[in-house]
Amino acid sequence: MYKYAGIIVNNNSIQLDKVFIYYIPKKLREIIKVGFRVKIPFGVGNKIIDGFIVALYEEYSSNSNIKEILELSDEYPILRLEDIELIKFMREKYLCTYLEAIKVIIPTGIIKGINRKTSDVIYVGKNLDGKYQKENYKLIYSLIAENNGKYNKNEFSKKFGVSLSSLNTLLKYGYLTTEKITINRYDERIFSSYPEKVLNKEQKYVFDRIVNSNNNNFLIHGITGSGKTEIYMNLVNNMINNGKDSIILVPEISLTPQMVERFKGRFGKNIAVFHSKLSEGERFDEWFRVKNGEVKVAIGARSAVFLPFNNLGLIIIDEEHEHSYKSDSDPKYNALEIAQYRCSIEGSKFVLGSATPSVETYYKTTLGELELLVLKNRADNAVLPRVELVDMREELVANNKSIFSKKLYSEIEKSLINGEQIILFLNRRGYSTFVSCRKCGFVFKCNNCDISLTYHNEDGILSCHYCGSKRKVTNVCPKCKSKYVKYFGVGTEKVEQEIKKYFPMAKTLRMDFDTTRKKNSYETIYNLFKDNKADILIGTQMIAKGLDFKNVTLVGVIAADLSLNLPDYRSAERTFQLITQVGGRAGRGEKPGKVIVQTYNTENYSILNSIANDYKNFYNQEISIRRDMGYPPFSKILLINMSSKNENLLIKNIQNVGVILKNILEHNDKIEMLGPCPCAISKINEHFRWQILLKGDINNKLANDIKNTVYETLKEVYTEIRVSLDINPNSLI
């Protein structure tokens, strides 16, 4: 019998990131388990807070007085034993706290006390008699009879315009009754059937290999349109037939409607959907359905990897190369690593899929850590689109100052005449990327950040894409008072305006961060374009992958160089992936497709290989550069970012940390230290930013030693300086 519990307290302080021991009262010993949330007294004042049980002990020796658990917070454990393993794994690997790991595993609503939503709905009771056969009572009674169990009192009164007083009278004397029911907050729509397709020879081989192999870790490298989704659905069906559960991850919420539509069309409505655009209530209900064993399949973005399936057989990660699978907030986890670890401890199949695998993932196939499965052909006998490169320098020489080359303009015209759809891709939102004075050179910058403001034409405002601050645009330079204010650069808003100018009859849709803030906005735009209610879809990277529109015959890449110019070792890889992926949206139906790629850099290897759709050649060139430069996958990067409103305090303390780390690493020739130095964007939201970058053979123990050193050095100023530790970050900016 367990008498003591190891508990993580619900307190964000780094100093409290440890397991506290509590005594289990006799009344709870029969029912208490690892994973329960409990009420406990904590601190000098014995404030009652939540705690999470992560261990149980029969005996515990201690000189101090051990406090006692007060009660259970829930009727069931909210963490599984496997979740506890995952929490320990995350704390060590991602340098986070126990509590940060717990909070990412369970829905945020649980901490806030959200539970299943219930309602007292009204039914008819005994027959009306005596004085209760008046007209108003008879009307209410008959309406309830027609709508038995549909409404609660307030809903019924509002819908039918009847008095609550009369309702209460009929309830009081038993002519009406109520029953508490659970209200489902998740989407219960039924989708039209998505019939099963016969797998072609390549697809069948990949499916059979995954199902029948003793290996559990796979990468499906299939060109765009090769039918990876159909393989996923067959794998899920196989798991359902064997009584096992499946998780399918997609990188963008914009891809979720398409995946949900197909899976629910094939397997019915009992599929959980989990992503950040759901309300806290919806997320709780979906999580509870999974925990309760009510569904066998879940589809979602990054956080769906933690859903508490009890018989997990498969995790699929589609478009595995996408950087959105890596979290930028604590805990800074990578969903691919979490999924693979889950599969290893739960004995599940781990399947990655992409037309443009990340360099790190493909490298693992050469080491034998992942089994490589290749799809070289498009499904349904479709062919890859023809890709044409346009040198925008030549367009300038020919005096074409439009954002559309002559070739792209003429192809848009042709597609519109033929009733075909077009996708135009530009990975930058807004109207103009910066505003400047042509007389004195002044650039309009954010007051809170070291970044230029982006002009948004629809609202007539200048917006900071980092802190979100906004201000009205002015045509007068604040510095020299001249009126020579000009808008430079192009964003998706400008592309949309130019299309309306040159092709006024074309119906356009725009999919970027600005048009998809509202709930269900992704799905609305997706459905309008899928149903041919628009001719041209303009968007950022959220339209660059996965979407399958049969009538799209033309894709235009407005500026292929944008991602090349970022100060990041992954810039060439991201450029190759974006161009290849967005190009793959063309020609997915019976009609052939064409892709026009506009660039000022026609010699770059990432652009040339994407035009040729030659992943292997790109990989060979890129891996050689990574090896020479000592970048991942040949090393790890640990980025230490510190920020504060007090610039002098920040510089002094990060320099202290730098000196201490230099001494620790003095005899370690396998680690290179860069910095301390200001970040590329040296100020965000009024906080100055400095960083130290460590690159090399960084194992978990060393990373945790460095974490402890940093926090120990900063313990006196911890409230004034923010610290971020990130292993292999998405961005070094």
PDB file of C-alpha atoms in Angstrom, residues 251-503:
ATOM      1  CA  PRO A 251       1.564  21.153 -40.146  1.00  0.00           C
ATOM      2  CA  GLU A 252      -0.991  23.871 -40.840  1.00  0.00           C
ATOM      3  CA  ILE A 253      -4.545  24.348 -39.623  1.00  0.00           C
ATOM      4  CA  SER A 254      -5.332  25.190 -43.262  1.00  0.00           C
ATOM      5  CA  LEU A 255      -4.680  21.528 -44.130  1.00  0.00           C
ATOM      6  CA  THR A 256      -6.913  20.203 -41.349  1.00  0.00           C
ATOM      7  CA  PRO A 257     -10.290  20.787 -43.145  1.00  0.00           C
ATOM      8  CA  GLN A 258      -9.123  18.805 -46.192  1.00  0.00           C
ATOM      9  CA  MET A 259      -7.757  15.920 -44.115  1.00  0.00           C
ATOM     10  CA  VAL A 260     -10.850  15.890 -41.851  1.00  0.00           C
ATOM     11  CA  GLU A 261     -13.168  15.941 -44.878  1.00  0.00           C
ATOM     12  CA  ARG A 262     -11.420  12.907 -46.372  1.00  0.00           C
ATOM     13  CA  PHE A 263     -11.064  10.878 -43.184  1.00  0.00           C
ATOM     14  CA  LYS A 264     -14.612  11.536 -41.954  1.00  0.00           C
ATOM     15  CA  GLY A 265     -15.870  10.833 -45.470  1.00  0.00           C
ATOM     16  CA  ARG A 266     -14.111   7.457 -45.317  1.00  0.00           C
ATOM     17  CA  PHE A 267     -14.429   6.433 -41.646  1.00  0.00           C
ATOM     18  CA  GLY A 268     -17.448   8.366 -40.336  1.00  0.00           C
ATOM     19  CA  LYS A 269     -17.796  11.277 -37.940  1.00  0.00           C
ATOM     20  CA  ASN A 270     -16.134   9.687 -34.903  1.00  0.00           C
ATOM     21  CA  ILE A 271     -12.722  11.195 -35.535  1.00  0.00           C
ATOM     22  CA  ALA A 272     -11.264  13.683 -33.071  1.00  0.00           C
ATOM     23  CA  VAL A 273      -9.918  16.977 -34.423  1.00  0.00           C
ATOM     24  CA  PHE A 274      -7.398  18.869 -32.307  1.00  0.00           C
ATOM     25  CA  HIS A 275      -5.743  22.211 -33.030  1.00  0.00           C
ATOM     26  CA  SER A 276      -5.235  25.707 -31.600  1.00  0.00           C
ATOM     27  CA  LYS A 277      -8.224  27.323 -33.342  1.00  0.00           C
ATOM     28  CA  LEU A 278     -10.671  25.282 -31.256  1.00  0.00           C
ATOM     29  CA  SER A 279     -12.152  26.831 -28.125  1.00  0.00           C
ATOM     30  CA  GLU A 280     -10.972  25.506 -24.751  1.00  0.00           C
ATOM     31  CA  GLY A 281     -14.292  23.688 -24.381  1.00  0.00           C
ATOM     32  CA  GLU A 282     -13.979  22.037 -27.797  1.00  0.00           C
ATOM     33  CA  ARG A 283     -10.378  21.010 -27.093  1.00  0.00           C
ATOM     34  CA  PHE A 284     -11.416  19.503 -23.742  1.00  0.00           C
ATOM     35  CA  ASP A 285     -14.277  17.537 -25.326  1.00  0.00           C
ATOM     36  CA  GLU A 286     -12.033  16.127 -28.059  1.00  0.00           C
ATOM     37  CA  TRP A 287      -9.346  15.229 -25.489  1.00  0.00           C
ATOM     38  CA  PHE A 288     -11.979  13.579 -23.253  1.00  0.00           C
ATOM     39  CA  ARG A 289     -13.368  11.545 -26.184  1.00  0.00           C
ATOM     40  CA  VAL A 290      -9.880  10.212 -26.865  1.00  0.00           C
ATOM     41  CA  LYS A 291      -9.218   9.482 -23.174  1.00  0.00           C
ATOM     42  CA  ASN A 292     -12.596   7.768 -22.839  1.00  0.00           C
ATOM     43  CA  GLY A 293     -11.926   5.486 -25.829  1.00  0.00           C
ATOM     44  CA  GLU A 294     -14.823   6.959 -27.847  1.00  0.00           C
ATOM     45  CA  VAL A 295     -12.708   7.518 -30.992  1.00  0.00           C
ATOM     46  CA  LYS A 296      -9.984   5.526 -32.742  1.00  0.00           C
ATOM     47  CA  VAL A 297      -8.487   8.296 -34.879  1.00  0.00           C
ATOM     48  CA  ALA A 298      -7.337  11.881 -34.279  1.00  0.00           C
ATOM     49  CA  ILE A 299      -6.262  14.504 -36.801  1.00  0.00           C
ATOM     50  CA  GLY A 300      -4.582  17.712 -35.764  1.00  0.00           C
ATOM     51  CA  ALA A 301      -1.680  20.089 -35.648  1.00  0.00           C
ATOM     52  CA  ARG A 302       1.430  19.772 -33.450  1.00  0.00           C
ATOM     53  CA  SER A 303      -0.265  19.442 -30.026  1.00  0.00           C
ATOM     54  CA  ALA A 304      -2.358  16.434 -31.144  1.00  0.00           C
ATOM     55  CA  VAL A 305       0.772  14.298 -30.687  1.00  0.00           C
ATOM     56  CA  PHE A 306      -0.001  14.241 -26.932  1.00  0.00           C
ATOM     57  CA  LEU A 307      -3.599  12.926 -27.171  1.00  0.00           C
ATOM     58  CA  PRO A 308      -4.084  10.143 -24.580  1.00  0.00           C
ATOM     59  CA  PHE A 309      -4.945   7.126 -26.737  1.00  0.00           C
ATOM     60  CA  ASN A 310      -4.724   3.931 -24.701  1.00  0.00           C
ATOM     61  CA  ASN A 311      -3.956   1.545 -27.559  1.00  0.00           C
ATOM     62  CA  LEU A 312      -1.852   3.624 -29.927  1.00  0.00           C
ATOM     63  CA  GLY A 313      -0.784   1.722 -33.037  1.00  0.00           C
ATOM     64  CA  LEU A 314       0.288   4.471 -35.436  1.00  0.00           C
ATOM     65  CA  ILE A 315       1.459   8.072 -35.645  1.00  0.00           C
ATOM     66  CA  ILE A 316       1.671   9.641 -39.114  1.00  0.00           C
ATOM     67  CA  ILE A 317       3.327  13.020 -39.600  1.00  0.00           C
ATOM     68  CA  ASP A 318       2.443  14.499 -42.993  1.00  0.00           C
ATOM     69  CA  GLU A 319       4.693  17.170 -44.547  1.00  0.00           C
ATOM     70  CA  GLU A 320       7.265  16.245 -41.894  1.00  0.00           C
ATOM     71  CA  HIS A 321       9.723  18.885 -43.153  1.00  0.00           C
ATOM     72  CA  GLU A 322       7.557  21.758 -41.913  1.00  0.00           C
ATOM     73  CA  HIS A 323       9.115  23.897 -39.168  1.00  0.00           C
ATOM     74  CA  SER A 324       5.692  24.386 -37.507  1.00  0.00           C
ATOM     75  CA  TYR A 325       6.192  20.956 -35.894  1.00  0.00           C
ATOM     76  CA  LYS A 326       8.807  22.626 -33.664  1.00  0.00           C
ATOM     77  CA  SER A 327       7.382  24.771 -30.860  1.00  0.00           C
ATOM     78  CA  ASP A 328       8.753  28.295 -30.383  1.00  0.00           C
ATOM     79  CA  SER A 329       7.349  28.622 -26.857  1.00  0.00           C
ATOM     80  CA  ASP A 330       8.240  26.619 -23.738  1.00  0.00           C
ATOM     81  CA  PRO A 331       8.509  23.713 -23.814  1.00  0.00           C
ATOM     82  CA  LYS A 332      10.316  24.077 -27.159  1.00  0.00           C
ATOM     83  CA  TYR A 333       9.556  20.537 -28.263  1.00  0.00           C
ATOM     84  CA  ASN A 334       9.786  18.938 -31.689  1.00  0.00           C
ATOM     85  CA  ALA A 335       6.628  16.929 -32.478  1.00  0.00           C
ATOM     86  CA  LEU A 336       8.643  14.486 -34.627  1.00  0.00           C
ATOM     87  CA  GLU A 337      10.885  13.594 -31.679  1.00  0.00           C
ATOM     88  CA  ILE A 338       7.911  13.373 -29.303  1.00  0.00           C
ATOM     89  CA  ALA A 339       6.039  11.107 -31.744  1.00  0.00           C
ATOM     90  CA  GLN A 340       9.012   8.805 -32.249  1.00  0.00           C
ATOM     91  CA  TYR A 341       9.579   8.554 -28.481  1.00  0.00           C
ATOM     92  CA  ARG A 342       5.862   7.817 -27.904  1.00  0.00           C
ATOM     93  CA  CYS A 343       5.949   5.118 -30.569  1.00  0.00           C
ATOM     94  CA  SER A 344       9.049   3.563 -28.992  1.00  0.00           C
ATOM     95  CA  ILE A 345       7.499   3.297 -25.508  1.00  0.00           C
ATOM     96  CA  GLU A 346       4.021   2.311 -26.753  1.00  0.00           C
ATOM     97  CA  GLY A 347       5.146  -0.109 -29.486  1.00  0.00           C
ATOM     98  CA  SER A 348       3.574   1.868 -32.350  1.00  0.00           C
ATOM     99  CA  LYS A 349       4.406   2.483 -36.009  1.00  0.00           C
ATOM    100  CA  PHE A 350       6.043   5.862 -36.733  1.00  0.00           C
ATOM    101  CA  VAL A 351       5.522   7.128 -40.308  1.00  0.00           C
ATOM    102  CA  LEU A 352       6.817  10.381 -41.787  1.00  0.00           C
ATOM    103  CA  GLY A 353       5.729  11.627 -45.201  1.00  0.00           C
ATOM    104  CA  SER A 354       6.986  14.398 -47.490  1.00  0.00           C
ATOM    105  CA  ALA A 355       7.842  15.284 -51.069  1.00  0.00           C
ATOM    106  CA  THR A 356      10.721  17.369 -49.701  1.00  0.00           C
ATOM    107  CA  PRO A 357      12.018  15.694 -46.508  1.00  0.00           C
ATOM    108  CA  SER A 358      14.122  17.769 -44.135  1.00  0.00           C
ATOM    109  CA  VAL A 359      17.863  17.237 -44.497  1.00  0.00           C
ATOM    110  CA  GLU A 360      18.041  15.876 -40.929  1.00  0.00           C
ATOM    111  CA  THR A 361      15.267  13.322 -41.582  1.00  0.00           C
ATOM    112  CA  TYR A 362      16.686  12.105 -44.895  1.00  0.00           C
ATOM    113  CA  TYR A 363      20.128  11.783 -43.292  1.00  0.00           C
ATOM    114  CA  LYS A 364      18.582   9.362 -40.752  1.00  0.00           C
ATOM    115  CA  THR A 365      17.590   7.067 -43.632  1.00  0.00           C
ATOM    116  CA  THR A 366      21.277   6.833 -44.644  1.00  0.00           C
ATOM    117  CA  LEU A 367      22.114   5.766 -41.060  1.00  0.00           C
ATOM    118  CA  GLY A 368      19.347   3.145 -41.002  1.00  0.00           C
ATOM    119  CA  GLU A 369      17.367   4.937 -38.261  1.00  0.00           C
ATOM    120  CA  LEU A 370      14.407   5.320 -40.648  1.00  0.00           C
ATOM    121  CA  GLU A 371      13.443   2.976 -43.468  1.00  0.00           C
ATOM    122  CA  LEU A 372      13.143   4.911 -46.739  1.00  0.00           C
ATOM    123  CA  LEU A 373      10.107   4.160 -48.932  1.00  0.00           C
ATOM    124  CA  VAL A 374       9.927   5.990 -52.271  1.00  0.00           C
ATOM    125  CA  LEU A 375       6.989   7.002 -54.490  1.00  0.00           C
ATOM    126  CA  LYS A 376       8.418   8.240 -57.805  1.00  0.00           C
ATOM    127  CA  ASN A 377       5.179   8.709 -59.756  1.00  0.00           C
ATOM    128  CA  ARG A 378       1.970  10.654 -59.377  1.00  0.00           C
ATOM    129  CA  ALA A 379      -1.157   8.649 -58.609  1.00  0.00           C
ATOM    130  CA  ASP A 380      -3.972   8.259 -61.195  1.00  0.00           C
ATOM    131  CA  ASN A 381      -1.455   8.621 -64.059  1.00  0.00           C
ATOM    132  CA  ALA A 382      -1.209  12.400 -63.520  1.00  0.00           C
ATOM    133  CA  VAL A 383       2.082  14.031 -64.580  1.00  0.00           C
ATOM    134  CA  LEU A 384       4.214  16.603 -62.798  1.00  0.00           C
ATOM    135  CA  PRO A 385       3.659  20.190 -63.960  1.00  0.00           C
ATOM    136  CA  ARG A 386       6.035  21.868 -66.407  1.00  0.00           C
ATOM    137  CA  VAL A 387       8.188  24.414 -64.558  1.00  0.00           C
ATOM    138  CA  GLU A 388       9.568  27.571 -66.146  1.00  0.00           C
ATOM    139  CA  LEU A 389      12.105  29.957 -64.594  1.00  0.00           C
ATOM    140  CA  VAL A 390      11.770  33.694 -65.245  1.00  0.00           C
ATOM    141  CA  ASP A 391      14.735  36.020 -64.618  1.00  0.00           C
ATOM    142  CA  MET A 392      13.188  39.206 -63.215  1.00  0.00           C
ATOM    143  CA  ARG A 393      16.394  41.137 -64.007  1.00  0.00           C
ATOM    144  CA  GLU A 394      15.595  40.695 -67.691  1.00  0.00           C
ATOM    145  CA  GLU A 395      12.053  41.932 -67.068  1.00  0.00           C
ATOM    146  CA  LEU A 396      13.501  45.170 -65.644  1.00  0.00           C
ATOM    147  CA  VAL A 397      15.775  45.554 -68.680  1.00  0.00           C
ATOM    148  CA  ALA A 398      12.663  45.161 -70.859  1.00  0.00           C
ATOM    149  CA  ASN A 399      11.070  47.976 -68.790  1.00  0.00           C
ATOM    150  CA  ASN A 400       8.501  45.688 -67.115  1.00  0.00           C
ATOM    151  CA  LYS A 401       8.203  47.077 -63.580  1.00  0.00           C
ATOM    152  CA  SER A 402       5.092  45.046 -62.704  1.00  0.00           C
ATOM    153  CA  ILE A 403       5.213  42.302 -60.075  1.00  0.00           C
ATOM    154  CA  PHE A 404       4.083  39.922 -62.858  1.00  0.00           C
ATOM    155  CA  SER A 405       6.518  38.887 -65.571  1.00  0.00           C
ATOM    156  CA  LYS A 406       5.175  38.920 -69.139  1.00  0.00           C
ATOM    157  CA  LYS A 407       5.132  35.105 -69.078  1.00  0.00           C
ATOM    158  CA  LEU A 408       3.150  34.867 -65.831  1.00  0.00           C
ATOM    159  CA  TYR A 409       0.707  37.561 -66.996  1.00  0.00           C
ATOM    160  CA  SER A 410      -0.005  35.718 -70.243  1.00  0.00           C
ATOM    161  CA  GLU A 411      -0.422  32.337 -68.466  1.00  0.00           C
ATOM    162  CA  ILE A 412      -2.875  33.862 -65.944  1.00  0.00           C
ATOM    163  CA  GLU A 413      -4.835  35.260 -68.884  1.00  0.00           C
ATOM    164  CA  LYS A 414      -4.927  31.850 -70.636  1.00  0.00           C
ATOM    165  CA  SER A 415      -6.021  29.956 -67.517  1.00  0.00           C
ATOM    166  CA  LEU A 416      -8.849  32.416 -66.826  1.00  0.00           C
ATOM    167  CA  ILE A 417     -10.121  32.141 -70.410  1.00  0.00           C
ATOM    168  CA  ASN A 418     -10.090  28.315 -70.087  1.00  0.00           C
ATOM    169  CA  GLY A 419     -12.022  28.409 -66.794  1.00  0.00           C
ATOM    170  CA  GLU A 420      -9.068  26.951 -64.862  1.00  0.00           C
ATOM    171  CA  GLN A 421      -7.898  27.953 -61.396  1.00  0.00           C
ATOM    172  CA  ILE A 422      -4.655  29.651 -60.380  1.00  0.00           C
ATOM    173  CA  ILE A 423      -2.560  29.768 -57.198  1.00  0.00           C
ATOM    174  CA  LEU A 424      -0.205  32.719 -56.652  1.00  0.00           C
ATOM    175  CA  PHE A 425       2.353  32.279 -53.889  1.00  0.00           C
ATOM    176  CA  LEU A 426       4.253  34.995 -52.030  1.00  0.00           C
ATOM    177  CA  ASN A 427       5.604  34.250 -48.570  1.00  0.00           C
ATOM    178  CA  ARG A 428       5.034  37.737 -47.211  1.00  0.00           C
ATOM    179  CA  ARG A 429       1.772  39.226 -46.014  1.00  0.00           C
ATOM    180  CA  GLY A 430       0.667  42.851 -46.026  1.00  0.00           C
ATOM    181  CA  TYR A 431       0.740  45.394 -48.837  1.00  0.00           C
ATOM    182  CA  SER A 432       4.234  46.903 -48.664  1.00  0.00           C
ATOM    183  CA  THR A 433       7.061  45.427 -46.612  1.00  0.00           C
ATOM    184  CA  PHE A 434       8.409  48.790 -45.473  1.00  0.00           C
ATOM    185  CA  VAL A 435       7.742  52.515 -45.846  1.00  0.00           C
ATOM    186  CA  SER A 436      10.559  55.010 -46.294  1.00  0.00           C
ATOM    187  CA  CYS A 437      11.233  58.690 -47.048  1.00  0.00           C
ATOM    188  CA  ARG A 438      12.989  59.131 -50.395  1.00  0.00           C
ATOM    189  CA  LYS A 439      14.420  62.479 -49.336  1.00  0.00           C
ATOM    190  CA  CYS A 440      16.206  61.638 -46.042  1.00  0.00           C
ATOM    191  CA  GLY A 441      16.096  57.814 -46.006  1.00  0.00           C
ATOM    192  CA  PHE A 442      14.005  57.561 -42.824  1.00  0.00           C
ATOM    193  CA  VAL A 443      12.362  54.119 -42.439  1.00  0.00           C
ATOM    194  CA  PHE A 444       9.138  53.826 -40.434  1.00  0.00           C
ATOM    195  CA  LYS A 445      10.006  51.452 -37.575  1.00  0.00           C
ATOM    196  CA  CYS A 446       8.123  49.995 -34.620  1.00  0.00           C
ATOM    197  CA  ASN A 447       8.598  51.957 -31.393  1.00  0.00           C
ATOM    198  CA  ASN A 448       8.735  48.694 -29.427  1.00  0.00           C
ATOM    199  CA  CYS A 449      10.874  46.573 -31.776  1.00  0.00           C
ATOM    200  CA  ASP A 450      13.937  46.891 -33.949  1.00  0.00           C
ATOM    201  CA  ILE A 451      11.943  46.134 -37.088  1.00  0.00           C
ATOM    202  CA  SER A 452      10.396  48.086 -39.944  1.00  0.00           C
ATOM    203  CA  LEU A 453       6.605  48.385 -40.037  1.00  0.00           C
ATOM    204  CA  THR A 454       4.557  46.677 -42.752  1.00  0.00           C
ATOM    205  CA  TYR A 455       1.884  48.676 -44.564  1.00  0.00           C
ATOM    206  CA  HIS A 456      -1.608  47.092 -44.727  1.00  0.00           C
ATOM    207  CA  ASN A 457      -3.687  48.822 -47.368  1.00  0.00           C
ATOM    208  CA  GLU A 458      -7.101  47.463 -46.291  1.00  0.00           C
ATOM    209  CA  ASP A 459      -6.937  49.245 -42.924  1.00  0.00           C
ATOM    210  CA  GLY A 460      -4.570  52.047 -43.985  1.00  0.00           C
ATOM    211  CA  ILE A 461      -2.255  51.148 -41.102  1.00  0.00           C
ATOM    212  CA  LEU A 462       1.376  50.355 -40.411  1.00  0.00           C
ATOM    213  CA  SER A 463       1.654  47.120 -38.428  1.00  0.00           C
ATOM    214  CA  CYS A 464       4.490  45.393 -36.564  1.00  0.00           C
ATOM    215  CA  HIS A 465       4.469  41.666 -37.302  1.00  0.00           C
ATOM    216  CA  TYR A 466       6.390  40.947 -34.081  1.00  0.00           C
ATOM    217  CA  CYS A 467       4.581  42.766 -31.267  1.00  0.00           C
ATOM    218  CA  GLY A 468       1.329  43.545 -33.111  1.00  0.00           C
ATOM    219  CA  SER A 469       1.395  47.318 -32.510  1.00  0.00           C
ATOM    220  CA  LYS A 470      -0.366  49.456 -35.126  1.00  0.00           C
ATOM    221  CA  ARG A 471      -0.394  53.087 -36.173  1.00  0.00           C
ATOM    222  CA  LYS A 472      -2.096  55.140 -38.866  1.00  0.00           C
ATOM    223  CA  VAL A 473      -0.028  55.774 -41.976  1.00  0.00           C
ATOM    224  CA  THR A 474       1.116  59.319 -42.745  1.00  0.00           C
ATOM    225  CA  ASN A 475       2.328  60.856 -46.000  1.00  0.00           C
ATOM    226  CA  VAL A 476       4.649  63.262 -44.167  1.00  0.00           C
ATOM    227  CA  CYS A 477       8.132  62.140 -43.053  1.00  0.00           C
ATOM    228  CA  PRO A 478       8.418  62.476 -39.230  1.00  0.00           C
ATOM    229  CA  LYS A 479      12.113  63.325 -39.578  1.00  0.00           C
ATOM    230  CA  CYS A 480      12.473  65.863 -42.441  1.00  0.00           C
ATOM    231  CA  LYS A 481       8.759  66.749 -42.878  1.00  0.00           C
ATOM    232  CA  SER A 482       8.930  66.115 -46.623  1.00  0.00           C
ATOM    233  CA  LYS A 483       6.079  64.469 -48.526  1.00  0.00           C
ATOM    234  CA  TYR A 484       8.365  62.028 -50.381  1.00  0.00           C
ATOM    235  CA  VAL A 485       7.073  58.994 -48.483  1.00  0.00           C
ATOM    236  CA  LYS A 486       7.125  55.846 -50.625  1.00  0.00           C
ATOM    237  CA  TYR A 487       5.987  52.255 -50.162  1.00  0.00           C
ATOM    238  CA  PHE A 488       8.567  49.554 -50.935  1.00  0.00           C
ATOM    239  CA  GLY A 489       8.333  45.793 -51.312  1.00  0.00           C
ATOM    240  CA  VAL A 490       5.366  43.565 -52.047  1.00  0.00           C
ATOM    241  CA  GLY A 491       3.057  41.467 -49.868  1.00  0.00           C
ATOM    242  CA  THR A 492      -0.006  39.320 -50.554  1.00  0.00           C
ATOM    243  CA  GLU A 493      -2.340  42.331 -50.237  1.00  0.00           C
ATOM    244  CA  LYS A 494      -0.471  44.110 -53.047  1.00  0.00           C
ATOM    245  CA  VAL A 495      -0.613  40.982 -55.242  1.00  0.00           C
ATOM    246  CA  GLU A 496      -4.381  40.837 -54.679  1.00  0.00           C
ATOM    247  CA  GLN A 497      -4.778  44.506 -55.622  1.00  0.00           C
ATOM    248  CA  GLU A 498      -2.659  44.079 -58.770  1.00  0.00           C
ATOM    249  CA  ILE A 499      -4.741  41.072 -59.859  1.00  0.00           C
ATOM    250  CA  LYS A 500      -7.924  43.122 -59.423  1.00  0.00           C
ATOM    251  CA  LYS A 501      -6.338  45.916 -61.478  1.00  0.00           C
ATOM    252  CA  TYR A 502      -5.183  43.723 -64.402  1.00  0.00           C
ATOM    253  CA  PHE A 503      -7.914  41.050 -64.252  1.00  0.00           C
TER     254      PHE A 503
END
